[in-house]
mmCIF file of C-alpha atoms and ligand atoms in Angstrom:
data_model
loop_
_atom_site.group_PDB
_atom_site.id
_atom_site.type_symbol
_atom_site.label_atom_id
_atom_site.label_comp_id
_atom_site.label_asym_id
_atom_site.label_seq_id
_atom_site.Cartn_x
_atom_site.Cartn_y
_atom_site.Cartn_z
ATOM 1 C CA UNK D 21 15.272 84.737 -2.511
ATOM 2 C CA UNK D 22 13.713 86.499 0.360
ATOM 3 C CA UNK D 23 10.517 86.253 2.255
ATOM 4 C CA UNK D 24 10.698 89.982 3.018
ATOM 5 C CA UNK D 25 7.829 91.899 1.503
ATOM 6 C CA UNK D 26 9.226 95.362 2.048
ATOM 7 C CA UNK D 27 11.793 97.078 -0.217
ATOM 8 C CA UNK D 28 15.395 96.179 0.625
ATOM 9 C CA UNK D 29 18.435 98.464 0.580
ATOM 10 C CA UNK D 30 20.727 96.096 -1.386
ATOM 11 C CA UNK D 31 21.109 92.535 -2.672
ATOM 12 C CA UNK D 32 23.097 91.690 0.444
ATOM 13 C CA UNK D 33 19.781 91.582 2.317
ATOM 14 C CA UNK D 34 18.516 88.866 -0.052
ATOM 15 C CA UNK D 35 21.133 86.313 1.056
ATOM 16 C CA UNK D 36 19.560 83.322 2.807
ATOM 17 C CA UNK D 37 15.908 82.514 3.627
ATOM 18 C CA UNK D 38 15.979 80.101 0.672
ATOM 19 C CA UNK D 39 13.109 77.675 0.046
ATOM 20 C CA UNK D 40 13.123 74.176 1.523
ATOM 21 C CA UNK D 41 11.533 71.777 -0.964
ATOM 22 C CA UNK D 42 10.614 68.132 -0.650
ATOM 23 C CA UNK D 43 12.524 65.770 -2.965
ATOM 24 C CA UNK D 44 9.640 64.012 -4.725
ATOM 25 C CA UNK D 45 11.490 60.701 -5.067
ATOM 26 C CA UNK D 46 11.846 60.323 -1.290
ATOM 27 C CA UNK D 47 9.707 57.849 0.662
ATOM 28 C CA UNK D 48 6.477 59.174 2.221
ATOM 29 C CA UNK D 49 7.491 57.778 5.611
ATOM 30 C CA UNK D 50 10.819 59.651 5.634
ATOM 31 C CA UNK D 51 10.765 62.661 3.307
ATOM 32 C CA UNK D 52 13.953 64.306 2.089
ATOM 33 C CA UNK D 53 13.989 68.126 2.026
ATOM 34 C CA UNK D 54 16.496 70.151 0.016
ATOM 35 C CA UNK D 55 17.408 73.772 0.620
ATOM 36 C CA UNK D 56 17.504 75.479 -2.799
ATOM 37 C CA UNK D 57 20.577 77.654 -2.532
ATOM 38 C CA UNK D 58 20.540 78.926 -6.117
ATOM 39 C CA UNK D 59 17.875 81.376 -4.894
ATOM 40 C CA UNK D 60 20.676 83.468 -3.361
ATOM 41 C CA UNK D 61 21.703 86.620 -5.305
ATOM 42 C CA UNK D 62 25.026 85.097 -6.441
ATOM 43 C CA UNK D 63 23.090 81.871 -7.097
ATOM 44 C CA UNK D 64 24.883 79.576 -4.653
ATOM 45 C CA UNK D 65 25.153 78.561 -1.017
ATOM 46 C CA UNK D 66 28.456 80.433 -0.811
ATOM 47 C CA UNK D 67 26.707 83.825 -0.688
ATOM 48 C CA UNK D 68 26.004 82.977 2.925
ATOM 49 C CA UNK D 69 29.667 82.702 3.857
ATOM 50 C CA UNK D 70 30.669 85.663 1.667
ATOM 51 C CA UNK D 71 28.328 87.917 3.616
ATOM 52 C CA UNK D 72 28.994 86.406 7.046
ATOM 53 C CA UNK D 73 32.799 86.247 6.816
ATOM 54 C CA UNK D 74 33.216 89.783 5.472
ATOM 55 C CA UNK D 75 30.774 91.377 7.931
ATOM 56 C CA UNK D 76 32.476 89.683 10.896
ATOM 57 C CA UNK D 77 35.990 90.458 9.616
ATOM 58 C CA UNK D 78 35.091 94.148 9.266
ATOM 59 C CA UNK D 79 33.565 94.162 12.775
ATOM 60 C CA UNK D 80 36.713 92.574 14.215
ATOM 61 C CA UNK D 81 39.030 94.913 12.316
ATOM 62 C CA UNK D 82 40.773 92.098 10.370
ATOM 63 C CA UNK D 83 40.302 94.440 7.424
ATOM 64 C CA UNK D 84 39.049 98.040 7.218
ATOM 65 C CA UNK D 85 36.703 99.618 4.651
ATOM 66 C CA UNK D 86 38.618 100.323 1.433
ATOM 67 C CA UNK D 87 40.769 97.214 1.952
ATOM 68 C CA UNK D 88 41.214 94.069 -0.150
ATOM 69 C CA UNK D 89 39.909 90.558 0.345
ATOM 70 C CA UNK D 90 42.028 87.835 -1.287
ATOM 71 C CA UNK D 91 40.633 84.324 -1.424
ATOM 72 C CA UNK D 92 41.692 81.028 -2.972
ATOM 73 C CA UNK D 93 38.429 79.653 -4.359
ATOM 74 C CA UNK D 94 36.904 77.157 -6.721
ATOM 75 C CA UNK D 95 34.431 79.789 -7.853
ATOM 76 C CA UNK D 96 31.202 79.962 -5.915
ATOM 77 C CA UNK D 97 32.897 81.392 -2.844
ATOM 78 C CA UNK D 98 34.449 84.031 -5.065
ATOM 79 C CA UNK D 99 31.032 85.020 -6.364
ATOM 80 C CA UNK D 100 29.613 85.106 -2.826
ATOM 81 C CA UNK D 101 32.512 87.200 -1.553
ATOM 82 C CA UNK D 102 32.363 89.511 -4.595
ATOM 83 C CA UNK D 103 28.647 90.193 -4.041
ATOM 84 C CA UNK D 104 29.346 91.097 -0.403
ATOM 85 C CA UNK D 105 32.648 92.945 -0.991
ATOM 86 C CA UNK D 106 31.108 95.407 -3.441
ATOM 87 C CA UNK D 107 28.390 96.296 -0.927
ATOM 88 C CA UNK D 108 30.821 96.593 1.988
ATOM 89 C CA UNK D 109 33.431 98.877 0.357
ATOM 90 C CA UNK D 110 36.045 96.146 -0.124
ATOM 91 C CA UNK D 111 38.072 95.079 -3.194
ATOM 92 C CA UNK D 112 38.109 91.387 -4.067
ATOM 93 C CA UNK D 113 40.922 89.319 -5.627
ATOM 94 C CA UNK D 114 40.530 85.584 -6.285
ATOM 95 C CA UNK D 115 43.127 82.893 -6.861
ATOM 96 C CA UNK D 116 41.421 80.169 -8.902
ATOM 97 C CA UNK D 117 42.857 76.872 -10.199
ATOM 98 C CA UNK D 118 42.197 76.763 -13.971
ATOM 99 C CA UNK D 119 39.983 73.652 -13.985
ATOM 100 C CA UNK D 120 37.020 75.465 -12.473
ATOM 101 C CA UNK D 121 34.151 76.572 -14.692
ATOM 102 C CA UNK D 122 34.591 79.606 -16.933
ATOM 103 C CA UNK D 123 31.087 80.803 -16.085
ATOM 104 C CA UNK D 124 32.099 81.296 -12.466
ATOM 105 C CA UNK D 125 35.243 83.216 -13.379
ATOM 106 C CA UNK D 126 33.284 85.498 -15.745
ATOM 107 C CA UNK D 127 30.756 86.210 -13.000
ATOM 108 C CA UNK D 128 33.473 87.090 -10.479
ATOM 109 C CA UNK D 129 34.954 89.554 -12.969
ATOM 110 C CA UNK D 130 31.515 91.003 -13.768
ATOM 111 C CA UNK D 131 31.048 91.664 -10.055
ATOM 112 C CA UNK D 132 34.189 93.784 -10.125
ATOM 113 C CA UNK D 133 36.718 91.272 -8.786
ATOM 114 C CA UNK D 134 40.178 90.447 -10.119
ATOM 115 C CA UNK D 135 40.803 86.759 -10.952
ATOM 116 C CA UNK D 136 44.269 85.183 -10.917
ATOM 117 C CA UNK D 137 44.533 81.643 -12.322
ATOM 118 C CA UNK D 138 46.937 79.002 -11.007
ATOM 119 C CA UNK D 139 47.793 75.730 -12.801
ATOM 120 C CA UNK D 140 45.245 72.951 -12.226
ATOM 121 C CA UNK D 141 48.006 70.441 -11.427
ATOM 122 C CA UNK D 142 49.248 72.554 -8.499
ATOM 123 C CA UNK D 143 45.876 72.109 -6.792
ATOM 124 C CA UNK D 144 44.073 74.142 -4.167
ATOM 125 C CA UNK D 145 47.083 73.974 -1.811
ATOM 126 C CA UNK D 146 49.112 76.189 -4.150
ATOM 127 C CA UNK D 147 46.171 78.595 -4.678
ATOM 128 C CA UNK D 148 46.000 79.023 -0.885
ATOM 129 C CA UNK D 149 49.751 79.752 -0.721
ATOM 130 C CA UNK D 150 49.529 82.361 -3.519
ATOM 131 C CA UNK D 151 46.612 84.118 -1.797
ATOM 132 C CA UNK D 152 48.640 84.549 1.399
ATOM 133 C CA UNK D 153 51.691 85.775 -0.545
ATOM 134 C CA UNK D 154 49.585 88.388 -2.334
ATOM 135 C CA UNK D 155 47.976 89.558 0.939
ATOM 136 C CA UNK D 156 51.366 89.990 2.623
ATOM 137 C CA UNK D 157 52.353 92.404 -0.161
ATOM 138 C CA UNK D 158 49.432 94.775 0.624
ATOM 139 C CA UNK D 159 48.406 96.920 3.595
ATOM 140 C CA UNK D 160 44.821 96.462 4.702
ATOM 141 C CA UNK D 161 44.286 93.082 3.067
ATOM 142 C CA UNK D 162 42.925 89.843 4.520
ATOM 143 C CA UNK D 163 42.488 86.253 3.401
ATOM 144 C CA UNK D 164 39.258 84.819 4.806
ATOM 145 C CA UNK D 165 40.457 81.303 3.802
ATOM 146 C CA UNK D 166 37.211 79.402 3.808
ATOM 147 C CA UNK D 167 39.046 76.087 4.273
ATOM 148 C CA UNK D 168 40.222 76.951 7.788
ATOM 149 C CA UNK D 169 38.029 79.887 8.858
ATOM 150 C CA UNK D 170 35.501 78.953 11.587
ATOM 151 C CA UNK D 171 33.312 81.817 10.271
ATOM 152 C CA UNK D 172 32.558 79.563 7.275
ATOM 153 C CA UNK D 173 30.866 76.874 9.401
ATOM 154 C CA UNK D 174 29.433 79.594 11.667
ATOM 155 C CA UNK D 175 27.535 81.087 8.695
ATOM 156 C CA UNK D 176 25.641 77.803 8.362
ATOM 157 C CA UNK D 177 25.234 77.435 12.137
ATOM 158 C CA UNK D 178 23.680 80.912 12.298
ATOM 159 C CA UNK D 179 21.625 80.926 9.072
ATOM 160 C CA UNK D 180 21.194 77.684 7.069
ATOM 161 C CA UNK D 181 20.508 75.429 10.057
ATOM 162 C CA UNK D 182 18.063 77.710 11.950
ATOM 163 C CA UNK D 183 16.093 78.291 8.728
ATOM 164 C CA UNK D 184 15.697 74.517 8.303
ATOM 165 C CA UNK D 185 14.886 74.090 11.996
ATOM 166 C CA UNK D 186 12.108 76.651 11.752
ATOM 167 C CA UNK D 187 10.676 75.241 8.519
ATOM 168 C CA UNK D 188 10.481 71.708 9.992
ATOM 169 C CA UNK D 189 9.458 72.709 13.541
ATOM 170 C CA UNK D 190 12.679 71.213 14.885
ATOM 171 C CA UNK D 191 11.927 67.751 13.526
ATOM 172 C CA UNK D 192 15.177 67.033 11.681
ATOM 173 C CA UNK D 193 16.291 63.397 11.753
ATOM 174 C CA UNK D 194 19.343 63.584 9.530
ATOM 175 C CA UNK D 195 21.560 66.143 7.844
ATOM 176 C CA UNK D 196 23.340 65.046 4.682
ATOM 177 C CA UNK D 197 25.650 67.378 2.746
ATOM 178 C CA UNK D 198 28.562 67.319 0.362
ATOM 179 C CA UNK D 199 31.889 68.488 1.665
ATOM 180 C CA UNK D 200 34.191 70.852 -0.176
ATOM 181 C CA UNK D 201 35.473 72.784 2.810
ATOM 182 C CA UNK D 202 32.997 70.926 5.015
ATOM 183 C CA UNK D 203 31.657 74.266 6.284
ATOM 184 C CA UNK D 204 28.035 73.560 5.384
ATOM 185 C CA UNK D 205 27.976 70.141 7.035
ATOM 186 C CA UNK D 206 29.945 71.128 10.146
ATOM 187 C CA UNK D 207 27.803 74.207 10.829
ATOM 188 C CA UNK D 208 24.575 72.255 10.390
ATOM 189 C CA UNK D 209 25.908 69.283 12.416
ATOM 190 C CA UNK D 210 26.842 71.519 15.361
ATOM 191 C CA UNK D 211 23.450 73.209 15.359
ATOM 192 C CA UNK D 212 21.357 70.044 15.169
ATOM 193 C CA UNK D 213 23.562 68.025 17.560
ATOM 194 C CA UNK D 214 22.988 70.721 20.198
ATOM 195 C CA UNK D 215 19.240 70.279 19.790
ATOM 196 C CA UNK D 216 19.214 66.498 19.323
ATOM 197 C CA UNK D 217 22.512 64.635 19.839
ATOM 198 C CA UNK D 218 21.116 61.651 17.902
ATOM 199 C CA UNK D 219 20.758 63.619 14.654
ATOM 200 C CA UNK D 220 22.346 61.508 11.907
ATOM 201 C CA UNK D 221 25.095 63.324 9.996
ATOM 202 C CA UNK D 222 26.103 62.104 6.543
ATOM 203 C CA UNK D 223 29.057 63.526 4.578
ATOM 204 C CA UNK D 224 29.033 63.308 0.774
ATOM 205 C CA UNK D 225 31.978 63.255 -1.625
ATOM 206 C CA UNK D 226 32.564 62.033 -5.181
ATOM 207 C CA UNK D 227 34.119 58.591 -5.541
ATOM 208 C CA UNK D 228 37.867 59.066 -5.985
ATOM 209 C CA UNK D 229 37.974 61.857 -3.365
ATOM 210 C CA UNK D 230 39.979 61.349 -0.181
ATOM 211 C CA UNK D 231 37.639 62.319 2.672
ATOM 212 C CA UNK D 232 37.644 58.659 3.757
ATOM 213 C CA UNK D 233 41.260 59.096 4.860
ATOM 214 C CA UNK D 234 39.811 61.012 7.841
ATOM 215 C CA UNK D 235 38.309 57.676 8.884
ATOM 216 C CA UNK D 236 41.642 55.839 8.422
ATOM 217 C CA UNK D 237 40.525 54.174 5.227
ATOM 218 C CA UNK D 238 42.830 53.693 2.239
ATOM 219 C CA UNK D 239 41.638 55.664 -0.743
ATOM 220 C CA UNK D 240 42.566 55.278 -4.364
ATOM 221 C CA UNK D 241 42.719 58.904 -5.452
ATOM 222 C CA UNK D 242 41.060 59.423 -8.804
ATOM 223 C CA UNK D 243 39.898 62.439 -10.772
ATOM 224 C CA UNK D 244 36.172 63.146 -10.589
ATOM 225 C CA UNK D 245 33.829 65.340 -12.597
ATOM 226 C CA UNK D 246 31.545 66.403 -9.742
ATOM 227 C CA UNK D 247 32.389 70.022 -8.905
ATOM 228 C CA UNK D 248 32.516 71.763 -5.533
ATOM 229 C CA UNK D 249 32.864 68.751 -3.234
ATOM 230 C CA UNK D 250 35.638 66.273 -2.433
ATOM 231 C CA UNK D 251 39.345 66.645 -1.716
ATOM 232 C CA UNK D 252 42.666 65.252 -2.837
ATOM 233 C CA UNK D 253 44.562 66.511 0.199
ATOM 234 C CA UNK D 254 42.810 66.244 3.550
ATOM 235 C CA UNK D 255 45.440 68.440 5.224
ATOM 236 C CA UNK D 256 43.669 71.402 3.521
ATOM 237 C CA UNK D 257 40.241 70.433 4.982
ATOM 238 C CA UNK D 258 40.895 71.891 8.410
ATOM 239 C CA UNK D 259 37.224 72.511 9.257
ATOM 240 C CA UNK D 260 36.135 68.910 8.718
ATOM 241 C CA UNK D 261 35.806 66.980 11.982
ATOM 242 C CA UNK D 262 35.180 63.255 11.394
ATOM 243 C CA UNK D 263 33.941 62.887 15.000
ATOM 244 C CA UNK D 264 30.779 64.748 14.012
ATOM 245 C CA UNK D 265 30.037 62.441 11.072
ATOM 246 C CA UNK D 266 28.149 59.128 11.251
ATOM 247 C CA UNK D 267 28.787 57.982 7.710
ATOM 248 C CA UNK D 268 30.491 59.050 4.517
ATOM 249 C CA UNK D 269 28.904 58.520 1.100
ATOM 250 C CA UNK D 270 31.238 58.338 -1.922
ATOM 251 C CA UNK D 271 29.056 58.786 -4.984
ATOM 252 C CA UNK D 272 30.313 57.706 -8.436
ATOM 253 C CA UNK D 273 30.187 60.481 -11.071
ATOM 254 C CA UNK D 274 28.099 58.249 -13.306
ATOM 255 C CA UNK D 275 25.287 58.032 -10.701
ATOM 256 C CA UNK D 276 25.547 61.757 -9.999
ATOM 257 C CA UNK D 277 25.229 62.532 -13.716
ATOM 258 C CA UNK D 278 22.087 60.399 -14.010
ATOM 259 C CA UNK D 279 20.557 62.005 -10.910
ATOM 260 C CA UNK D 280 21.260 65.510 -12.283
ATOM 261 C CA UNK D 281 19.213 64.561 -15.355
ATOM 262 C CA UNK D 282 16.465 62.969 -13.265
ATOM 263 C CA UNK D 283 16.141 65.941 -10.909
ATOM 264 C CA UNK D 284 15.648 68.226 -13.928
ATOM 265 C CA UNK D 285 13.354 65.979 -15.971
ATOM 266 C CA UNK D 286 11.212 64.607 -13.145
ATOM 267 C CA UNK D 287 11.344 67.277 -10.446
ATOM 268 C CA UNK D 288 12.061 70.565 -12.259
ATOM 269 C CA UNK D 289 15.337 71.188 -10.433
ATOM 270 C CA UNK D 290 18.034 72.827 -12.570
ATOM 271 C CA UNK D 291 20.727 71.897 -10.071
ATOM 272 C CA UNK D 292 24.366 70.962 -10.505
ATOM 273 C CA UNK D 293 26.466 67.919 -9.700
ATOM 274 C CA UNK D 294 27.002 68.438 -5.980
ATOM 275 C CA UNK D 295 23.220 68.761 -5.536
ATOM 276 C CA UNK D 296 22.699 65.480 -7.375
ATOM 277 C CA UNK D 297 25.301 63.685 -5.232
ATOM 278 C CA UNK D 298 23.615 65.104 -2.104
ATOM 279 C CA UNK D 299 20.240 63.968 -3.378
ATOM 280 C CA UNK D 300 21.418 60.368 -3.869
ATOM 281 C CA UNK D 301 23.020 60.155 -0.430
ATOM 282 C CA UNK D 302 20.004 61.753 1.277
ATOM 283 C CA UNK D 303 17.607 59.396 -0.544
ATOM 284 C CA UNK D 304 19.693 56.418 0.591
ATOM 285 C CA UNK D 305 19.516 57.550 4.216
ATOM 286 C CA UNK D 306 15.750 58.121 3.936
ATOM 287 C CA UNK D 307 15.156 54.730 2.330
ATOM 288 C CA UNK D 308 17.198 52.936 4.980
ATOM 289 C CA UNK D 309 15.269 54.746 7.711
ATOM 290 C CA UNK D 310 11.931 53.982 6.039
ATOM 291 C CA UNK D 311 12.958 50.307 5.763
ATOM 292 C CA UNK D 312 13.818 50.100 9.457
ATOM 293 C CA UNK D 313 17.575 49.673 8.911
ATOM 294 C CA UNK D 314 18.453 53.042 10.419
ATOM 295 C CA UNK D 315 17.030 54.748 13.480
ATOM 296 C CA UNK D 316 16.559 58.497 13.178
ATOM 297 C CA UNK D 317 15.290 60.754 15.985
ATOM 298 C CA UNK D 318 12.732 62.207 13.527
ATOM 299 C CA UNK D 319 11.413 60.912 10.214
ATOM 300 C CA UNK D 320 13.028 63.467 7.924
ATOM 301 C CA UNK D 321 16.304 63.996 6.086
ATOM 302 C CA UNK D 322 17.640 67.436 5.171
ATOM 303 C CA UNK D 323 20.137 68.243 2.451
ATOM 304 C CA UNK D 324 21.212 71.244 0.372
ATOM 305 C CA UNK D 325 21.200 71.867 -3.367
ATOM 306 C CA UNK D 326 24.192 74.258 -3.424
ATOM 307 C CA UNK D 327 23.934 75.728 -6.928
ATOM 308 C CA UNK D 328 22.392 75.657 -10.385
ATOM 309 C CA UNK D 329 23.293 73.594 -13.461
ATOM 310 C CA UNK D 330 23.163 76.752 -15.592
ATOM 311 C CA UNK D 331 26.592 77.559 -14.195
ATOM 312 C CA UNK D 332 28.015 74.430 -15.876
ATOM 313 C CA UNK D 333 26.218 74.204 -19.223
ATOM 314 C CA UNK D 334 29.520 74.842 -21.045
ATOM 315 C CA UNK D 335 30.811 71.627 -19.455
ATOM 316 C CA UNK D 336 27.995 69.572 -20.944
ATOM 317 C CA UNK D 337 26.261 68.554 -17.719
ATOM 318 C CA UNK D 338 23.123 67.552 -19.646
ATOM 319 C CA UNK D 339 24.967 65.824 -22.507
ATOM 320 C CA UNK D 340 25.936 62.145 -22.294
ATOM 321 C CA UNK D 341 28.089 61.021 -19.386
ATOM 322 C CA UNK D 342 31.131 60.756 -21.667
ATOM 323 C CA UNK D 343 30.589 64.304 -23.001
ATOM 324 C CA UNK D 344 30.308 65.799 -19.508
ATOM 325 C CA UNK D 345 33.704 67.404 -18.944
ATOM 326 C CA UNK D 346 33.385 67.870 -15.219
HETATM 327 N N1 LIG E 421 28.653 72.408 -3.894
HETATM 328 C C1 LIG E 421 29.191 73.417 -4.578
HETATM 329 C C2 LIG E 421 28.720 73.670 -5.967
HETATM 330 C C3 LIG E 421 30.199 74.193 -4.006
HETATM 331 O O1 LIG E 421 30.758 75.207 -4.699
HETATM 332 C C4 LIG E 421 30.626 73.890 -2.688
HETATM 333 C C5 LIG E 421 31.748 74.676 -2.072
HETATM 334 N N2 LIG E 421 33.021 74.313 -2.577
HETATM 335 C C6 LIG E 421 30.049 72.816 -2.015
HETATM 336 C C7 LIG E 421 29.039 72.111 -2.646
HETATM 337 C C8 LIG E 421 30.518 72.356 -0.655
HETATM 338 O O2 LIG E 421 30.289 73.248 0.376
HETATM 339 P P1 LIG E 421 31.255 73.333 1.628
HETATM 340 O O3 LIG E 421 32.502 74.037 1.176
HETATM 341 O O4 LIG E 421 30.494 74.115 2.634
HETATM 342 O O5 LIG E 421 31.592 71.956 2.085
#
């Protein structure tokens, strides 16, 4: 999506400037607005960090043109990096745990990238290790490592947040976003806290995920179907700073599944599970604020819809809850 009206030299220039749309189910007194990130050329929010990280890494000389980018990724980041790498004269190699959707892996390959699968049970930690091993075997290779790279959060600080700020004339009362790496939420939190320290910041994860351990809570780790957010090992979530977060929302898969269906049927949003979890948490914040239980500096709540449900149709997102494979 772009608001540019002139011809553009490549798809890289269409990253960002996504629409901000009111969630119809939100209260009139405190509307929720969602940034529709499937309008990016690789159809997810991760195009923003693909472009930003690679451009900055080339500028800094972390990697030179003709080199290789190796990234451990659940999928969307791979697509975002692959879109950017091809335009910036870089090769892309991705280390992907098997559980992630086949659609994403096909798209990464279509964009010219190589995909290496690691066993699901070894988790993201092992995928990260493999990526570094592979990079050390090559000259002119770099691992952006979205989980610990400040450029990830910076992409949202420099693009996502200012776009929202401009669209709402600075009147942002709360920012609510699901955390995979935490890059989206941290970048937006930094931006809006600088403008209004009282901005409410809500983190979203699936129930069964371990982000609550950052707040010294005991968590019963369980598998979840919601894709793209949550963690089973908080030592990998280096970017996440609990000091910047007012509250964490742990959304059961069952509620997320119902909201995915509702957003499509009632609001015309073909968005995936992390969007639905974000929607529920953002609506809760808005309803509390509208009911006088929560004080926000402005009467609005902002969230993101990171990607589209089309990317997960093979997993049965619109079938019954039991049939949804997650
Ligand atoms: N939703 C989806 C579909 C994602 O792929 C991701 C990234 N893993 C997120 C949400 C979370 O974004 P972040 O990594 O910035 O926390």
